[in-house]
Coordinates of C-alpha atoms in Angstrom, one line a residue:
X1 CA -17.0 -30.9 -5.8
X2 CA -17.1 -28.8 -9.0
X3 CA -18.9 -25.5 -9.7
X4 CA -19.3 -24.6 -13.3
X5 CA -21.4 -21.4 -12.9
X6 CA -21.1 -18.2 -11.0
X7 CA -24.5 -18.2 -9.4
X8 CA -24.6 -17.7 -5.7
X9 CA -26.7 -20.7 -5.0
X10 CA -23.9 -22.9 -6.5
X11 CA -21.1 -21.3 -4.4
X12 CA -18.6 -23.6 -2.9
X13 CA -17.9 -21.3 0.0
X14 CA -19.0 -17.9 1.3
X15 CA -16.3 -15.7 2.9
X16 CA -16.5 -12.6 5.0
X17 CA -13.9 -10.2 6.4
X18 CA -13.7 -8.9 9.9
X19 CA -14.5 -5.3 10.7
X20 CA -11.5 -3.1 11.4
X21 CA -11.2 -0.5 14.1
X22 CA -9.8 3.0 13.7
X23 CA -7.3 4.5 16.4
X24 CA -8.2 -4.2 3.4
X25 CA -7.6 -5.8 0.0
X26 CA -8.7 -3.1 -2.3
X27 CA -10.3 -0.6 0.0
X28 CA -11.8 -0.1 3.4
X29 CA -15.5 0.4 3.1
X30 CA -18.4 1.4 5.5
X31 CA -21.3 -0.8 6.4
X32 CA -23.7 0.0 9.1
X33 CA -21.2 2.4 10.7
X34 CA -18.4 -0.2 10.7
X35 CA -15.3 -0.3 8.6
X36 CA -14.8 -3.5 6.6
X37 CA -12.1 -4.8 4.2
X38 CA -14.0 -5.3 1.0
X39 CA -13.7 -8.1 -1.5
X40 CA -13.3 -7.2 -5.1
X41 CA -14.3 -9.1 -8.3
X42 CA -11.7 -11.7 -9.3
X43 CA -10.2 -11.9 -5.8
X44 CA -8.7 -15.3 -5.3
X45 CA -8.3 -17.4 -2.1
X46 CA -6.4 -20.6 -1.7
X47 CA -8.2 -23.3 0.2
X48 CA -6.3 -26.2 1.8
X49 CA -7.8 -29.6 2.9
X50 CA -6.0 -32.1 4.9
X51 CA -6.3 -35.7 6.0
X52 CA -4.9 -36.9 9.3
X53 CA -3.9 -40.5 8.5
X54 CA -1.8 -40.4 6.4
X55 CA -1.2 -36.7 6.7
X56 CA -1.7 -35.0 3.4
X57 CA -2.6 -31.5 2.2
X58 CA -4.3 -30.4 -1.0
X59 CA -4.6 -26.8 -2.3
X60 CA -7.3 -25.3 -4.5
X61 CA -7.8 -21.7 -5.8
X62 CA -11.2 -20.2 -5.6
X63 CA -12.4 -16.8 -7.1
X64 CA -15.3 -14.5 -6.7
X65 CA -17.4 -12.6 -9.2
X66 CA -18.9 -10.0 -6.8
X67 CA -17.5 -6.6 -6.0
X68 CA -17.2 -4.1 -3.1
X69 CA -18.8 -6.3 -0.4
X70 CA -17.5 -7.6 3.0
X71 CA -19.1 -11.0 2.2
X72 CA -19.1 -12.8 -1.1
X73 CA -19.3 -16.3 -2.6
X74 CA -16.2 -18.1 -3.9
X75 CA -16.2 -20.8 -6.6
X76 CA -13.9 -23.6 -7.5
X77 CA -13.0 -27.3 -7.1
X78 CA -12.3 -28.4 -3.5
X79 CA -12.3 -32.0 -2.2
X80 CA -14.5 -32.9 0.7
X81 CA -12.8 -32.5 4.1
X82 CA -13.6 -32.4 7.8
X83 CA -11.9 -29.0 8.0
X84 CA -11.0 -26.3 5.5
X85 CA -8.2 -23.8 5.7
X86 CA -8.2 -20.7 3.6
X87 CA -5.6 -17.9 2.8
X88 CA -5.8 -14.6 1.0
X89 CA -4.4 -13.6 -1.4
X90 CA -3.9 -16.9 -3.3
X91 CA -1.0 -15.4 -5.4
X92 CA 1.1 -14.8 -2.2
X93 CA 0.8 -18.4 -0.9
X94 CA 3.5 -20.8 -2.0
X95 CA 2.3 -24.4 -2.4
X96 CA 3.4 -26.8 0.3
X97 CA 7.1 -27.6 0.7
X98 CA 8.8 -30.0 3.0
X99 CA 5.6 -32.0 3.6
X100 CA 3.5 -29.6 5.5
X101 CA 5.0 -26.1 5.4
X102 CA 3.0 -23.2 3.9
X103 CA 5.0 -20.1 2.9
X104 CA 3.2 -16.8 2.8
X105 CA 4.7 -13.7 1.1
X106 CA 4.2 -10.3 2.8
X107 CA 5.1 -8.1 -0.1
X108 CA 7.8 -5.4 0.2
X109 CA 6.2 -3.4 -2.6
X110 CA 2.5 -2.3 -2.4
X111 CA 0.4 -0.2 -4.8
X112 CA -1.5 2.9 -3.9
X113 CA -5.2 2.9 -4.2
X114 CA -7.5 5.8 -3.4
X115 CA -9.3 5.3 -0.1
X116 CA -7.5 2.1 0.9
X117 CA -5.0 -0.2 -0.8
X118 CA -4.6 -2.4 -3.9
X119 CA -5.7 -6.0 -4.1
X120 CA -3.4 -8.8 -3.0
X121 CA -2.0 -6.6 -0.2
X122 CA -3.9 -7.5 3.0
X123 CA -3.1 -11.1 4.0
X124 CA -5.9 -13.0 5.8
X125 CA -6.7 -16.6 6.8
X126 CA -9.6 -18.6 8.1
X127 CA -10.7 -22.1 8.9
X128 CA -14.0 -23.9 9.4
X129 CA -15.6 -27.4 9.2
X130 CA -18.4 -25.7 7.2
X131 CA -18.2 -24.0 3.8
X132 CA -18.1 -20.5 5.3
X133 CA -15.0 -18.5 6.2
X134 CA -14.7 -15.6 8.5
X135 CA -11.4 -14.2 7.5
X136 CA -9.0 -12.6 10.0
X137 CA -5.7 -10.9 9.7
X138 CA -2.6 -10.5 11.8
X139 CA -1.7 -7.3 10.0
X140 CA -2.3 -3.6 10.9
X141 CA -3.0 -0.7 8.6
X142 CA -1.0 2.5 8.8
X143 CA -2.2 5.7 7.1
X144 CA 0.3 8.3 6.1
X145 CA -1.4 11.7 5.7
X146 CA 0.3 14.2 3.3
X147 CA -0.5 17.6 2.0
X148 CA 1.4 20.1 -0.2
X149 CA 2.1 20.9 -3.8
X150 CA 4.2 17.9 -4.7
X151 CA 3.3 14.9 -6.9
X152 CA 4.2 11.7 -5.0
X153 CA 5.9 8.9 -6.9
X154 CA 6.5 6.5 -4.0
X155 CA 6.7 6.4 -0.2
X156 CA 9.1 4.2 1.7
X157 CA 8.2 3.0 5.3
X158 CA 10.9 1.5 7.3
X159 CA 11.5 0.2 10.9
X160 CA 14.6 0.8 12.9
X161 CA 15.4 -2.8 13.7
X162 CA 15.8 -5.9 11.6
X163 CA 13.9 -7.7 14.4
X164 CA 10.8 -5.6 13.4
X165 CA 10.2 -6.7 9.8
X166 CA 7.6 -5.0 7.7
X167 CA 7.7 -7.5 4.9
X168 CA 9.2 -10.8 3.9
X169 CA 8.3 -14.5 3.9
X170 CA 6.7 -16.3 6.7
X171 CA 6.4 -20.0 7.3
X172 CA 3.3 -21.7 8.6
X173 CA 3.1 -25.3 9.9
X174 CA -0.1 -26.7 8.2
X175 CA -0.2 -29.6 10.7
X176 CA -0.3 -27.3 13.7
X177 CA -1.8 -24.1 12.3
X178 CA -4.7 -22.6 14.3
X179 CA -6.3 -19.7 12.4
X180 CA -8.2 -18.8 15.6
X181 CA -4.8 -17.8 17.0
X182 CA -2.5 -17.6 14.0
X183 CA 1.2 -17.5 14.4
X184 CA 4.1 -17.8 12.0
X185 CA 7.8 -17.6 11.7
X186 CA 9.7 -15.2 9.4
X187 CA 12.1 -17.0 7.2
X188 CA 13.1 -13.8 5.3
X189 CA 12.9 -10.4 6.8
X190 CA 12.5 -7.0 5.1
X191 CA 12.9 -3.9 7.1
X192 CA 11.0 -1.6 4.7
X193 CA 8.0 -1.6 2.5
X194 CA 7.5 0.7 -0.6
X195 CA 4.2 2.1 -1.7
X196 CA 4.2 2.9 -5.4
X197 CA 1.8 5.6 -6.8
X198 CA 1.9 4.5 -10.4
X199 CA 3.4 6.0 -13.6
X200 CA 1.5 9.3 -13.2
X201 CA 2.0 9.6 -9.4
X202 CA -0.4 11.1 -7.0
X203 CA -0.8 14.9 -6.8
X204 CA -1.1 16.3 -3.3
X205 CA -3.5 19.1 -2.3
X206 CA -2.1 21.9 -0.2
X207 CA -5.5 22.5 1.4
X208 CA -6.4 18.9 2.2
X209 CA -4.7 15.7 3.3
X210 CA -4.3 12.6 1.1
X211 CA -4.0 9.3 3.0
X212 CA -1.6 6.6 1.8
X213 CA -2.3 3.2 3.4
X214 CA 0.4 0.6 4.3
X215 CA -0.3 -3.0 5.4
X216 CA 2.3 -4.1 7.8
X217 CA 2.6 -7.0 10.4
X218 CA 1.0 -6.2 13.8
X219 CA 3.9 -5.5 16.1
X220 CA 5.5 -3.1 18.5
X221 CA 7.8 -0.9 16.5
X222 CA 10.6 1.1 18.1
X223 CA 9.9 4.0 15.9
X224 CA 9.5 4.2 12.1
X225 CA 10.7 6.4 9.3
X226 CA 8.8 7.7 6.3
X227 CA 10.5 8.9 3.1
X228 CA 8.4 10.5 0.3
X229 CA 9.9 10.5 -3.2
X230 CA 8.9 12.1 -6.5
X231 CA 8.4 10.2 -9.8
X232 CA 12.2 10.3 -10.5
X233 CA 13.0 8.8 -7.1
X234 CA 14.2 12.1 -5.6
X235 CA 13.4 12.7 -1.9
X236 CA 10.7 15.2 -1.3
X237 CA 10.6 14.9 2.4
X238 CA 10.8 12.6 5.4
X239 CA 9.4 12.1 8.9
X240 CA 10.7 9.9 11.7
X241 CA 9.1 8.8 15.0
X242 CA 11.1 7.8 18.0
X243 CA 8.3 6.6 20.2
X244 CA 7.3 3.0 20.5
X245 CA 4.3 2.2 18.3
X246 CA 2.2 -0.8 19.4
X247 CA 0.1 -1.7 16.4
X248 CA -2.7 -4.3 16.9
X249 CA -4.1 -6.5 14.1
X250 CA -7.1 -5.4 12.2
X251 CA -6.7 -1.8 13.3
X252 CA -6.1 1.4 11.3
X253 CA -3.6 3.9 12.7
X254 CA -2.8 7.3 11.3
X255 CA 0.4 9.4 11.5
X256 CA 0.0 13.1 12.1
X257 CA -0.3 15.0 8.7
X258 CA 2.8 16.6 7.3
X259 CA 3.5 18.9 4.3
X260 CA 5.5 17.8 1.3
X261 CA 6.3 20.5 -1.3
X262 CA 8.2 20.2 -4.6
X263 CA 11.2 22.5 -5.1
X264 CA 10.2 25.6 -7.1
X265 CA 12.3 28.5 -8.3
X266 CA 12.4 31.4 -6.0
X267 CA 10.4 34.4 -7.4
X268 CA 12.4 36.6 -9.6
X269 CA 13.6 40.1 -8.5
X270 CA 13.9 43.2 -10.6
X271 CA 17.2 45.0 -11.3
X272 CA 20.0 45.5 -13.8
X273 CA 23.8 45.4 -14.0
X274 CA 26.2 47.0 -16.5
X275 CA 28.3 44.6 -18.5
X276 CA 30.9 46.8 -20.3
X277 CA 32.4 50.2 -20.5
X278 CA 29.9 51.3 -23.1
X279 CA 27.2 51.2 -20.5
X280 CA 25.3 48.2 -22.0
X281 CA 23.1 46.6 -19.4
X282 CA 21.5 43.3 -18.6
X283 CA 18.0 43.9 -17.1
X284 CA 16.2 41.2 -15.1
X285 CA 12.6 41.1 -14.0
X286 CA 10.1 38.5 -13.0
X287 CA 9.6 36.2 -15.9
X288 CA 12.2 37.8 -18.2
X289 CA 15.9 38.6 -18.7
X290 CA 17.1 40.8 -21.5
X291 CA 20.1 42.8 -22.9
X292 CA 19.8 46.6 -23.2
X293 CA 22.5 48.3 -25.2
X294 CA 23.4 51.9 -24.4
X295 CA 22.5 53.6 -27.7
X296 CA 20.1 56.2 -29.1
X297 CA 17.9 53.3 -30.3
X298 CA 17.0 50.6 -27.9
X299 CA 16.4 46.9 -28.7
X300 CA 16.0 43.8 -26.5
X301 CA 15.7 40.1 -26.7
X302 CA 14.7 37.4 -24.3
X303 CA 17.7 35.3 -23.2
X304 CA 16.0 33.1 -20.7
X305 CA 12.8 32.4 -19.0
X306 CA 12.6 31.5 -15.3
X307 CA 10.0 30.8 -12.7
X308 CA 8.0 33.6 -11.2

């Protein structure tokens, strides 16, 4: 079937996201008191159709033109099938290899977005015999809450075991895949994931928390480590947990807030010291440093400015 316009009545599929509980895509929004992962304009899903005899799979990419909604129409070309399988985001889904294997990338680099997370971050899948998808995810959402005077350039979240990957590549068997109870196998494991805050960074507030959201596989983690860096990659602070963290899918978790401050010069102190037998002095005070000769006339000049 072919859709040439973006009108809702000509939509190939409609797709919704599941509500998330608090203890996706571009941001987490509110609707009737529930939190939903919202679709954004130009989001793309990849839809697979398959035939049983002979077994074959065909992939199509569909996009939406609606924004900030938990349910939107998607448009594109998809062959008729008795069952449709869909994955988000389309850009993280590798086309079929080895006959019926689908490879999904769980990115090790994510981008900060105020109030949620950037697009193409939160992986979801669905299936239906009808042209409607109710997308579900096997990932959890972790919110890192920071306050202080620093400007954050990036945050690195890492697990303590290579058997507890936070990113990588997973393999899905298209012939046996059941989205109602999704499972996958990691073929490449990454122990950490980095959240980038852009070229300008994100300025913290010393009087309020800023939340930075990570999307990671639902799992039981034997502790995690958080490292906060500035725009130059220098470490501003870190926090580590040793307790077991059981993180369920489609659930938002929050770490206790902690403070991250940038290094600042200590306030200046007042005083002087004599530099030679003539009694000439160097005088220092907050914000200034000057030379004071021992003479009947006095003159001074600023040698250096430093933080107050």
